[in-house]
Each structure stands twice: as structure tokens, then as C-alpha cells.
Amino acid sequence: MNRIESLLILACFLLSPVILNWPSTFAEETVPFPLWAPETPVPETAETPLLEEVRFSVIKKREPEVDGYNWLHGVALVWHQNVLFSFWGHNKSDENTPSEIAQGRHSMDGGITWSPVWTLASGTGDEGRSHGVFLTHNGGLWAFLARFGTGYAHLKTEAFLLARMPLSRDDASVAWEYRGIVAEDFWPCDRPVPLKNGNWIMAGARIPNGPGQAFPAVAVSREMDWLHWDVIALPVPENLGTIWGETTIIVDDKEVTAIIRAGGEHGYALTASSRDYGKTWTHLRLSNLPMPGTKAYAGTLSTGQRYAVGTFTRDHNGARYPLTLAVSMPGERFFSRLFRIRDALFPRGPGESIGNASLSYPYAVEHGGHLYVAYSNDGGRGRNLNSAEMAVIPLSALDARSH
């Protein structure tokens, strides 16, 4: 063996750890992270079955000629003491401006009929209050919602506690007690979920630099103290470009999986994960789940199936329709079955029907063997000039094994 051969062997020996580790590192950065079962192609719209036996209703029709409200978005749902509550952001002007308020309705019959509109939180004059999330726990009903000034200035999360239950469907004297600012620079997008370490976690977004970009974040409670939440930013690589990082999560013991809205140029959901109850996170990366630039909503059903609501068809082309529901097999990590909840064109109603309607910003809650899904419908108008609608889906229809 000559001197050159010896040097080559020595160099290979010294570089072997780098060489051996390089493919996995490269793959981790460039290969989409699997949210959908890798061995099963995500279907196109025409290949996605339409769910049957779904009951639809309209929570709040857009009718500015009647009530003066131009904009509506971000409907939340919760069952509390056998009453179905909803609330949303409402604005007589444009979205995300200081004239925004939080309003809601309740239903005594599972959403077939609804109460008159009541106000959860009015604006402060120079700051608006908008949509958020519900939490029912230990007999109390909490609402966590966003408050902000012009250009998202001084964004914060505020808490409200239900102080007076409605006595009937037509009782609009629902009252809420203000409990204060509970998190800074955080807009909640996903209901609080309990963790096995005693804390709770809710997902949302940070908007530290004003309009143009939002960043994924979670807020973690200090055990069951709903008045103090610690905001944790998820790390965002610079090469992802501009994103609007509204976040939803799935919790499995210590592991938390985030599904995040990307920028419009990506066409797929972003994702990140934590293995320590949401304290630290992997960097964001693209997933293999198709999704336009809109918020999703995810969780785990009582059947053991993971689910996500949004627009996930492979041929979405950036449109916010059809509204779909992805599910996994019970106990499995990956989504493997996709259903259409409804199409943009929906002549049988109820709800608005037009070929380019955006069906967006879903929110879901399970109750009595059904999944209640609220969503916005812009009726093709754009600019989130929405009605609020709801679909009630029997869990028995969500068999991931059916093909």
C-alpha cells in the first residue's frame, strides 16, 4: 500500500461519520414529513367520497342589510351542560380592525335552531375583540379570544367565563365575566387540550410584526390555571418564505404534532412536533398533506382515530373547497382516508351554494356519537364576507377501512 492509498483510507475513516449521517439529515430537510400514510396517494376531489347522513344548518346568515355586519369569521363550538354554544368574530367594517367584536348564539336542539345573537365581548374603542376558542371544564365554560389594535398591534389573548346560562333557546341574556389578559402576542386557533403532565396546551399564532406574516405558536397553561399561559414559538426556517402560521395540534402522551397553515406558494400543510409536552419543537417543514392557504382543525376522536378538517384533496389548486375530513385508522399516526363533507356547489342546502365558495376555518367538537363541524362560507364574495354554517357527521360514517 503506497502513501496516497493510506491517506485516502485515513480520510474515508475520518469522514465516515459525516458520510453516514448525511443522507438522513438531507432527507429530514427535503423529504415531506408524513401526515398522510406514505403508501396511499391522497385522492383528488373526484376520487373522494361524499359523506352521507350529514345534517347541515346555518348558525348565522350573512345579512348586512338586516344587522349591519359585513364580516364574520372563526366560528367556535362547544357543548356545555347539554347546550351547544358558538361564537365568532363579527365586524361592520373590514376584518381584523378595531371595530371587531365577539358574538355568539346557542342551541338547545343540537344546532337545528339557534338563539338570537348575543355579544360575548365588545371592542374597547381603539382595540377590537375577535374569534377564539372554547373550554368547558369542571362546570365552567371559558372563552379565550384575541384582542388587538390597528395592524394587530398589542395582540393578546383574553379570557371570559360564562356568568349566566341561557334558560331557553330564545333567552339572549347570556352574560360573560371578563377574567383578564392571559397571554401576550397570541391568537388562539385551537381548543385547549389536556396534557398528561397536568398542563393544558392550545395552538394558535403570533403576529409580532403586523400584517403580512403570522408565526406558529402554542400556549401552555401552568397546570389548571387558566389565567396564565406561557407562549412558545415554533422555530421557522428562513427558507420557508412568507407564511401565515395558524396552528392546530394532535396530542398523544408527550408527543404533540402541529399542522400549520403555510404560505400560498407551498400547497401543502406545514408541520412540526414536540416530544416534551410542547416545551420544545422541531423546525417547521413541509408535510405530504395537500392544503391551500387556510387554517385546519385537528384532534383525536373517541374511536381512537386522528382527524383533521380542511381542504386536503390533491387537486385543490389553492381553493378553499371542498370541505373535507381526513381520518386515520384507530390508534394509527397517519391519515389514510379522506371524505368530502360538502362541496362549494350545494343546491340542496341549507347554506350558501356557489361554485367558488370558500369553505374555511373549520372548528370541531365531538358529542353523542357525532362530530359537529362549524365553518365559514363566503358565498363566493371573497374577503371573508362569510356566513357561519355547521355540519353534523355521525362517527359511524368515518370508517378508514372502507374503500
Short mmCIF file of C-alpha atoms in Angstrom, two decimals:
data_model
loop_
_atom_site.label_atom_id
_atom_site.label_comp_id
_atom_site.label_asym_id
_atom_site.label_seq_id
_atom_site.Cartn_x
_atom_site.Cartn_y
_atom_site.Cartn_z
CA MET A 1 0.00 0.00 0.00
CA ASN A 2 1.52 3.33 -1.07
CA ARG A 3 1.35 6.63 0.82
CA ILE A 4 -1.53 8.03 -1.29
CA GLU A 5 -3.68 4.93 -0.72
CA SER A 6 -3.01 5.15 3.02
CA LEU A 7 -4.06 8.80 3.10
CA LEU A 8 -7.25 8.02 1.18
CA ILE A 9 -8.17 5.24 3.60
CA LEU A 10 -7.47 7.52 6.57
CA ALA A 11 -9.62 10.29 5.05
CA CYS A 12 -12.50 7.89 4.45
CA PHE A 13 -12.25 6.65 8.04
CA LEU A 14 -12.30 10.20 9.45
CA LEU A 15 -15.19 11.30 7.22
CA SER A 16 -17.28 8.15 7.64
CA PRO A 17 -19.49 9.55 10.44
CA VAL A 18 -20.32 12.57 8.29
CA ILE A 19 -20.97 10.43 5.24
CA LEU A 20 -23.13 8.00 7.16
CA ASN A 21 -25.16 10.74 8.77
CA TRP A 22 -25.55 12.96 5.73
CA PRO A 23 -28.33 11.08 3.91
CA SER A 24 -30.69 11.06 6.92
CA THR A 25 -30.03 14.74 7.62
CA PHE A 26 -30.59 15.62 3.99
CA ALA A 27 -33.75 13.52 3.86
CA GLU A 28 -35.07 15.12 7.02
CA GLU A 29 -34.75 18.57 5.47
CA THR A 30 -36.03 17.81 1.97
CA VAL A 31 -38.47 14.89 2.14
CA PRO A 32 -42.02 15.88 3.17
CA PHE A 33 -42.91 14.76 6.67
CA PRO A 34 -45.72 12.17 6.54
CA LEU A 35 -49.04 13.27 7.99
CA TRP A 36 -50.79 11.15 5.35
CA ALA A 37 -49.97 7.43 5.02
CA PRO A 38 -46.99 7.41 2.61
CA GLU A 39 -48.07 4.23 0.85
CA THR A 40 -51.52 5.65 -0.05
CA PRO A 41 -51.87 8.56 -2.51
CA VAL A 42 -54.00 11.45 -1.30
CA PRO A 43 -57.10 11.36 -3.52
CA GLU A 44 -58.23 14.07 -5.90
CA THR A 45 -61.68 15.61 -5.44
CA ALA A 46 -63.41 13.24 -7.87
CA GLU A 47 -61.92 10.25 -6.01
CA THR A 48 -63.02 11.46 -2.56
CA PRO A 49 -66.35 10.02 -1.38
CA LEU A 50 -69.07 12.38 -0.18
CA LEU A 51 -70.24 11.70 3.36
CA GLU A 52 -73.87 10.70 3.68
CA GLU A 53 -76.34 11.24 6.53
CA VAL A 54 -74.76 14.61 7.36
CA ARG A 55 -77.08 17.23 8.86
CA PHE A 56 -76.40 20.83 7.88
CA SER A 57 -77.58 24.06 9.45
CA VAL A 58 -76.83 27.78 9.31
CA ILE A 59 -75.54 29.26 12.56
CA LYS A 60 -75.51 32.87 11.35
CA LYS A 61 -76.50 34.05 7.90
CA ARG A 62 -74.62 36.99 6.47
CA GLU A 63 -77.26 39.72 6.21
CA PRO A 64 -75.69 43.21 6.42
CA GLU A 65 -78.93 44.75 5.20
CA VAL A 66 -80.54 43.50 8.45
CA ASP A 67 -77.86 43.81 11.15
CA GLY A 68 -75.15 45.90 9.52
CA TYR A 69 -72.41 43.26 9.89
CA ASN A 70 -70.14 42.92 6.89
CA TRP A 71 -67.56 40.39 8.05
CA LEU A 72 -67.77 37.14 10.05
CA HIS A 73 -65.12 34.50 10.66
CA GLY A 74 -63.66 31.92 13.02
CA VAL A 75 -66.71 30.11 14.40
CA ALA A 76 -66.02 28.10 17.60
CA LEU A 77 -68.26 25.38 19.04
CA VAL A 78 -68.66 23.68 22.41
CA TRP A 79 -71.20 21.54 24.24
CA HIS A 80 -71.74 22.76 27.80
CA GLN A 81 -74.43 21.39 30.13
CA ASN A 82 -76.36 19.98 27.14
CA VAL A 83 -76.37 23.33 25.35
CA LEU A 84 -74.45 23.87 22.10
CA PHE A 85 -72.64 27.22 22.15
CA SER A 86 -70.99 29.05 19.26
CA PHE A 87 -69.12 32.32 18.90
CA TRP A 88 -67.25 34.15 16.17
CA GLY A 89 -65.57 37.40 15.19
CA HIS A 90 -68.01 39.98 13.76
CA ASN A 91 -67.30 43.33 12.14
CA LYS A 92 -69.39 46.04 10.49
CA SER A 93 -66.21 47.15 8.72
CA ASP A 94 -63.31 45.02 7.45
CA GLU A 95 -61.64 42.06 9.11
CA ASN A 96 -59.05 42.42 11.83
CA THR A 97 -59.79 46.08 12.53
CA PRO A 98 -60.56 47.75 15.88
CA SER A 99 -64.32 47.68 15.24
CA GLU A 100 -64.36 43.89 15.62
CA ILE A 101 -66.40 42.22 18.37
CA ALA A 102 -67.10 38.65 19.51
CA GLN A 103 -70.70 37.48 19.20
CA GLY A 104 -72.41 34.14 19.56
CA ARG A 105 -75.52 32.01 19.63
CA HIS A 106 -76.65 28.91 21.50
CA SER A 107 -78.86 25.99 20.57
CA MET A 108 -80.99 23.71 22.73
CA ASP A 109 -81.58 21.16 19.96
CA GLY A 110 -78.12 20.38 18.65
CA GLY A 111 -77.97 23.20 16.15
CA ILE A 112 -81.27 22.72 14.36
CA THR A 113 -82.44 26.10 15.66
CA TRP A 114 -80.45 28.92 17.24
CA SER A 115 -80.97 31.70 19.75
CA PRO A 116 -80.89 35.39 18.92
CA VAL A 117 -77.35 36.73 18.58
CA TRP A 118 -75.72 37.81 21.85
CA THR A 119 -72.44 39.62 22.49
CA LEU A 120 -69.59 37.85 24.24
CA ALA A 121 -67.12 40.75 24.14
CA SER A 122 -67.39 44.25 22.70
CA GLY A 123 -64.45 46.21 21.37
CA THR A 124 -62.67 48.77 23.52
CA GLY A 125 -62.74 51.60 21.00
CA ASP A 126 -59.14 51.52 19.86
CA GLU A 127 -58.86 47.72 20.07
CA GLY A 128 -61.09 45.00 18.69
CA ARG A 129 -62.00 41.61 20.08
CA SER A 130 -62.46 38.69 17.74
CA HIS A 131 -62.75 34.93 17.34
CA GLY A 132 -61.10 32.34 19.55
CA VAL A 133 -61.78 29.04 21.29
CA PHE A 134 -63.93 27.44 23.99
CA LEU A 135 -63.06 25.30 27.02
CA THR A 136 -65.64 23.56 29.19
CA HIS A 137 -64.18 22.14 32.41
CA ASN A 138 -65.35 21.44 35.97
CA GLY A 139 -68.72 23.06 35.39
CA GLY A 140 -67.33 26.27 33.90
CA LEU A 141 -67.37 27.50 30.32
CA TRP A 142 -64.39 29.59 29.24
CA ALA A 143 -63.80 31.56 26.06
CA PHE A 144 -60.29 32.58 25.03
CA LEU A 145 -60.19 35.17 22.26
CA ALA A 146 -57.95 37.65 20.50
CA ARG A 147 -57.75 41.37 21.27
CA PHE A 148 -55.70 43.72 19.08
CA GLY A 149 -55.32 47.24 17.74
CA THR A 150 -54.72 48.53 14.23
CA GLY A 151 -52.36 46.25 12.30
CA TYR A 152 -52.53 43.59 15.05
CA ALA A 153 -50.81 45.97 17.46
CA HIS A 154 -50.61 44.75 21.06
CA LEU A 155 -52.11 41.35 20.19
CA LYS A 156 -53.11 39.41 23.28
CA THR A 157 -55.42 36.62 24.44
CA GLU A 158 -58.20 37.44 26.88
CA ALA A 159 -60.33 35.08 28.96
CA PHE A 160 -64.06 35.24 29.63
CA LEU A 161 -66.09 32.96 31.90
CA LEU A 162 -69.78 32.25 31.35
CA ALA A 163 -71.65 34.01 34.17
CA ARG A 164 -75.25 33.34 33.16
CA MET A 165 -76.55 30.27 31.35
CA PRO A 166 -79.42 30.72 28.92
CA LEU A 167 -82.75 29.41 30.19
CA SER A 168 -84.22 28.74 26.76
CA ARG A 169 -83.42 28.97 23.07
CA ASP A 170 -84.85 32.50 22.89
CA ASP A 171 -83.06 33.73 26.01
CA ALA A 172 -80.43 36.16 24.72
CA SER A 173 -79.41 37.48 28.15
CA VAL A 174 -76.27 35.32 28.17
CA ALA A 175 -73.62 37.03 30.32
CA TRP A 176 -69.84 36.64 30.38
CA GLU A 177 -67.39 37.69 33.10
CA TYR A 178 -64.13 39.25 31.97
CA ARG A 179 -61.15 37.44 33.56
CA GLY A 180 -58.26 39.39 32.09
CA ILE A 181 -55.33 39.11 29.71
CA VAL A 182 -53.92 35.58 29.87
CA ALA A 183 -51.27 35.52 27.09
CA GLU A 184 -49.30 38.11 25.13
CA ASP A 185 -48.79 38.12 21.35
CA PHE A 186 -51.01 35.08 20.82
CA TRP A 187 -54.20 34.44 18.83
CA PRO A 188 -55.81 31.14 19.89
CA CYS A 189 -56.92 28.92 16.98
CA ASP A 190 -57.40 25.53 18.66
CA ARG A 191 -59.23 24.47 21.84
CA PRO A 192 -57.13 23.77 24.95
CA VAL A 193 -56.14 20.10 25.24
CA PRO A 194 -55.05 18.41 28.50
CA LEU A 195 -51.53 17.04 28.81
CA LYS A 196 -50.52 14.11 31.00
CA ASN A 197 -48.11 16.31 32.96
CA GLY A 198 -51.03 18.31 34.34
CA ASN A 199 -50.75 21.30 32.00
CA TRP A 200 -53.02 22.22 29.10
CA ILE A 201 -51.98 23.33 25.62
CA MET A 202 -53.72 25.37 22.94
CA ALA A 203 -52.40 26.18 19.50
CA GLY A 204 -52.56 29.46 17.64
CA ALA A 205 -50.40 32.11 16.02
CA ARG A 206 -48.13 35.03 16.84
CA ILE A 207 -48.22 38.24 14.79
CA PRO A 208 -45.29 40.26 16.17
CA ASN A 209 -44.58 42.33 13.06
CA GLY A 210 -48.04 43.37 11.94
CA PRO A 211 -49.85 42.36 8.74
CA GLY A 212 -48.05 40.16 6.24
CA GLN A 213 -46.84 37.25 8.31
CA ALA A 214 -48.03 35.17 11.25
CA PHE A 215 -45.91 32.60 13.04
CA PRO A 216 -46.98 29.29 14.61
CA ALA A 217 -47.14 29.11 18.38
CA VAL A 218 -48.68 27.25 21.28
CA ALA A 219 -49.69 28.47 24.71
CA VAL A 220 -49.18 26.16 27.70
CA SER A 221 -51.03 26.63 30.98
CA ARG A 222 -49.49 26.44 34.42
CA GLU A 223 -51.37 23.30 35.41
CA MET A 224 -55.07 24.27 35.65
CA ASP A 225 -54.51 28.00 35.98
CA TRP A 226 -56.50 29.33 33.02
CA LEU A 227 -55.34 32.89 33.71
CA HIS A 228 -51.64 32.39 32.93
CA TRP A 229 -50.46 30.80 29.69
CA ASP A 230 -46.84 30.69 28.51
CA VAL A 231 -46.48 31.30 24.78
CA ILE A 232 -43.94 29.12 22.95
CA ALA A 233 -42.90 30.00 19.40
CA LEU A 234 -42.28 27.14 16.97
CA PRO A 235 -38.95 27.55 15.10
CA VAL A 236 -39.42 28.64 11.48
CA PRO A 237 -36.62 28.16 8.90
CA GLU A 238 -35.98 31.23 6.78
CA ASN A 239 -36.23 29.25 3.54
CA LEU A 240 -39.96 28.68 4.03
CA GLY A 241 -40.69 32.22 2.91
CA THR A 242 -43.80 34.09 3.96
CA ILE A 243 -46.30 32.02 5.94
CA TRP A 244 -49.49 32.65 7.91
CA GLY A 245 -48.89 30.12 10.65
CA GLU A 246 -52.29 29.38 12.16
CA THR A 247 -51.81 26.12 14.03
CA THR A 248 -53.83 23.13 15.19
CA ILE A 249 -52.47 20.17 17.17
CA ILE A 250 -52.89 16.47 17.92
CA VAL A 251 -51.74 15.31 21.37
CA ASP A 252 -50.51 11.77 22.04
CA ASP A 253 -48.95 11.40 25.51
CA LYS A 254 -45.75 13.52 25.49
CA GLU A 255 -45.85 13.97 21.74
CA VAL A 256 -47.64 16.92 20.16
CA THR A 257 -48.00 17.15 16.37
CA ALA A 258 -48.74 20.54 14.84
CA ILE A 259 -50.49 21.06 11.50
CA ILE A 260 -49.78 24.58 10.29
CA ARG A 261 -51.06 26.83 7.54
CA ALA A 262 -48.34 27.57 5.00
CA GLY A 263 -47.93 30.36 2.50
CA GLY A 264 -49.92 30.15 -0.69
CA GLU A 265 -46.93 29.05 -2.78
CA HIS A 266 -46.48 25.77 -0.91
CA GLY A 267 -49.77 23.91 -1.46
CA TYR A 268 -49.09 21.57 1.47
CA ALA A 269 -49.53 21.87 5.21
CA LEU A 270 -46.50 22.61 7.32
CA THR A 271 -45.80 20.51 10.38
CA ALA A 272 -43.62 20.34 13.48
CA SER A 273 -43.53 18.08 16.51
CA SER A 274 -42.70 18.15 20.20
CA ARG A 275 -41.80 15.21 22.42
CA ASP A 276 -41.84 17.05 25.73
CA TYR A 277 -45.44 18.26 26.09
CA GLY A 278 -44.94 21.23 23.78
CA LYS A 279 -41.93 22.79 25.52
CA THR A 280 -39.52 22.40 22.59
CA TRP A 281 -40.23 21.82 18.91
CA THR A 282 -38.62 20.63 15.72
CA HIS A 283 -38.22 23.17 12.94
CA LEU A 284 -41.18 23.58 10.62
CA ARG A 285 -41.08 21.55 7.44
CA LEU A 286 -43.44 20.71 4.63
CA SER A 287 -45.69 17.69 5.09
CA ASN A 288 -47.20 15.38 2.49
CA LEU A 289 -50.75 16.56 3.27
CA PRO A 290 -52.11 18.82 0.50
CA MET A 291 -53.68 22.01 1.88
CA PRO A 292 -54.27 25.50 0.48
CA GLY A 293 -53.51 28.66 2.42
CA THR A 294 -56.09 28.25 5.17
CA LYS A 295 -56.42 27.03 8.73
CA ALA A 296 -57.12 23.38 9.56
CA TYR A 297 -58.60 21.87 12.71
CA ALA A 298 -57.42 18.53 14.12
CA GLY A 299 -57.76 16.22 17.08
CA THR A 300 -58.45 12.65 18.17
CA LEU A 301 -61.90 11.05 18.19
CA SER A 302 -63.24 8.75 20.89
CA THR A 303 -62.80 5.93 18.35
CA GLY A 304 -59.02 6.41 18.61
CA GLN A 305 -58.86 7.94 15.13
CA ARG A 306 -56.89 11.07 14.43
CA TYR A 307 -58.83 13.55 12.33
CA ALA A 308 -58.34 16.84 10.55
CA VAL A 309 -60.88 19.13 8.88
CA GLY A 310 -59.92 21.39 5.99
CA THR A 311 -59.39 21.17 2.23
CA PHE A 312 -56.97 18.29 1.64
CA THR A 313 -57.69 17.00 -1.88
CA ARG A 314 -54.61 16.59 -4.05
CA ASP A 315 -56.05 18.86 -6.77
CA HIS A 316 -57.15 21.75 -4.53
CA ASN A 317 -55.23 24.28 -6.68
CA GLY A 318 -55.27 26.78 -3.83
CA ALA A 319 -59.07 26.84 -3.48
CA ARG A 320 -60.80 26.52 -0.11
CA TYR A 321 -63.21 23.83 -1.29
CA PRO A 322 -64.39 21.13 -1.00
CA LEU A 323 -64.56 20.94 2.80
CA THR A 324 -63.02 17.58 3.67
CA LEU A 325 -62.34 15.36 6.67
CA ALA A 326 -59.21 13.21 6.92
CA VAL A 327 -59.09 10.32 9.39
CA SER A 328 -56.64 7.64 10.44
CA MET A 329 -57.20 4.06 11.45
CA PRO A 330 -57.84 3.76 15.21
CA GLY A 331 -54.54 4.14 17.05
CA GLU A 332 -52.58 4.92 13.89
CA ARG A 333 -50.43 8.01 13.31
CA PHE A 334 -51.15 8.72 9.67
CA PHE A 335 -54.32 9.89 7.97
CA SER A 336 -55.34 7.29 5.42
CA ARG A 337 -58.92 8.07 4.41
CA LEU A 338 -60.46 11.29 3.09
CA PHE A 339 -64.13 12.27 2.89
CA ARG A 340 -65.91 15.24 1.39
CA ILE A 341 -68.18 16.97 3.90
CA ARG A 342 -69.67 19.29 1.29
CA ASP A 343 -68.80 20.93 -2.00
CA ALA A 344 -68.86 24.62 -2.81
CA LEU A 345 -71.89 23.98 -5.00
CA PHE A 346 -74.56 22.68 -2.63
CA PRO A 347 -78.01 23.12 -4.17
CA ARG A 348 -79.93 21.04 -1.61
CA GLY A 349 -78.83 23.38 1.20
CA PRO A 350 -79.16 24.73 3.74
CA GLY A 351 -76.34 27.23 3.38
CA GLU A 352 -74.90 29.25 0.55
CA SER A 353 -74.22 27.44 -2.72
CA ILE A 354 -71.97 28.75 -5.47
CA GLY A 355 -69.21 27.09 -7.45
CA ASN A 356 -66.35 29.12 -5.99
CA ALA A 357 -67.50 29.38 -2.36
CA SER A 358 -64.68 29.25 0.18
CA LEU A 359 -65.46 26.78 2.99
CA SER A 360 -62.83 27.61 5.56
CA TYR A 361 -61.67 27.99 9.16
CA PRO A 362 -63.30 24.82 10.50
CA TYR A 363 -63.75 24.06 14.18
CA ALA A 364 -64.98 20.72 15.52
CA VAL A 365 -66.32 19.15 18.70
CA GLU A 366 -67.42 15.56 19.32
CA HIS A 367 -70.67 14.89 21.17
CA GLY A 368 -73.10 11.99 21.36
CA GLY A 369 -71.58 9.88 18.60
CA HIS A 370 -71.32 12.79 16.16
CA LEU A 371 -68.69 15.29 15.08
CA TYR A 372 -70.02 18.85 14.95
CA VAL A 373 -68.06 20.90 12.40
CA ALA A 374 -68.51 24.67 12.12
CA TYR A 375 -67.05 26.56 9.16
CA SER A 376 -67.17 29.86 7.28
CA ASN A 377 -68.83 30.12 3.85
CA ASP A 378 -68.10 33.27 1.84
CA GLY A 379 -70.70 32.57 -0.85
CA GLY A 380 -68.09 33.41 -3.50
CA ARG A 381 -67.76 37.01 -2.29
CA GLY A 382 -64.18 36.73 -1.01
CA ARG A 383 -62.62 38.89 1.74
CA ASN A 384 -64.16 36.58 4.38
CA LEU A 385 -67.60 38.12 3.95
CA ASN A 386 -68.96 34.94 5.46
CA SER A 387 -71.97 33.16 6.78
CA ALA A 388 -71.42 30.68 9.63
CA GLU A 389 -72.56 27.12 8.94
CA MET A 390 -72.36 23.70 10.58
CA ALA A 391 -72.26 20.04 9.57
CA VAL A 392 -73.11 17.21 11.98
CA ILE A 393 -71.38 13.96 11.00
CA PRO A 394 -72.06 10.51 12.50
CA LEU A 395 -68.84 8.88 13.68
CA SER A 396 -70.11 5.59 12.27
CA ALA A 397 -69.53 7.02 8.78
CA LEU A 398 -65.81 7.53 9.38
CA ASP A 399 -64.52 4.00 8.83
CA ALA A 400 -60.99 4.38 7.50
CA ARG A 401 -61.02 0.77 6.30
CA SER A 402 -63.78 1.31 3.74
CA HIS A 403 -62.52 1.54 0.19
#
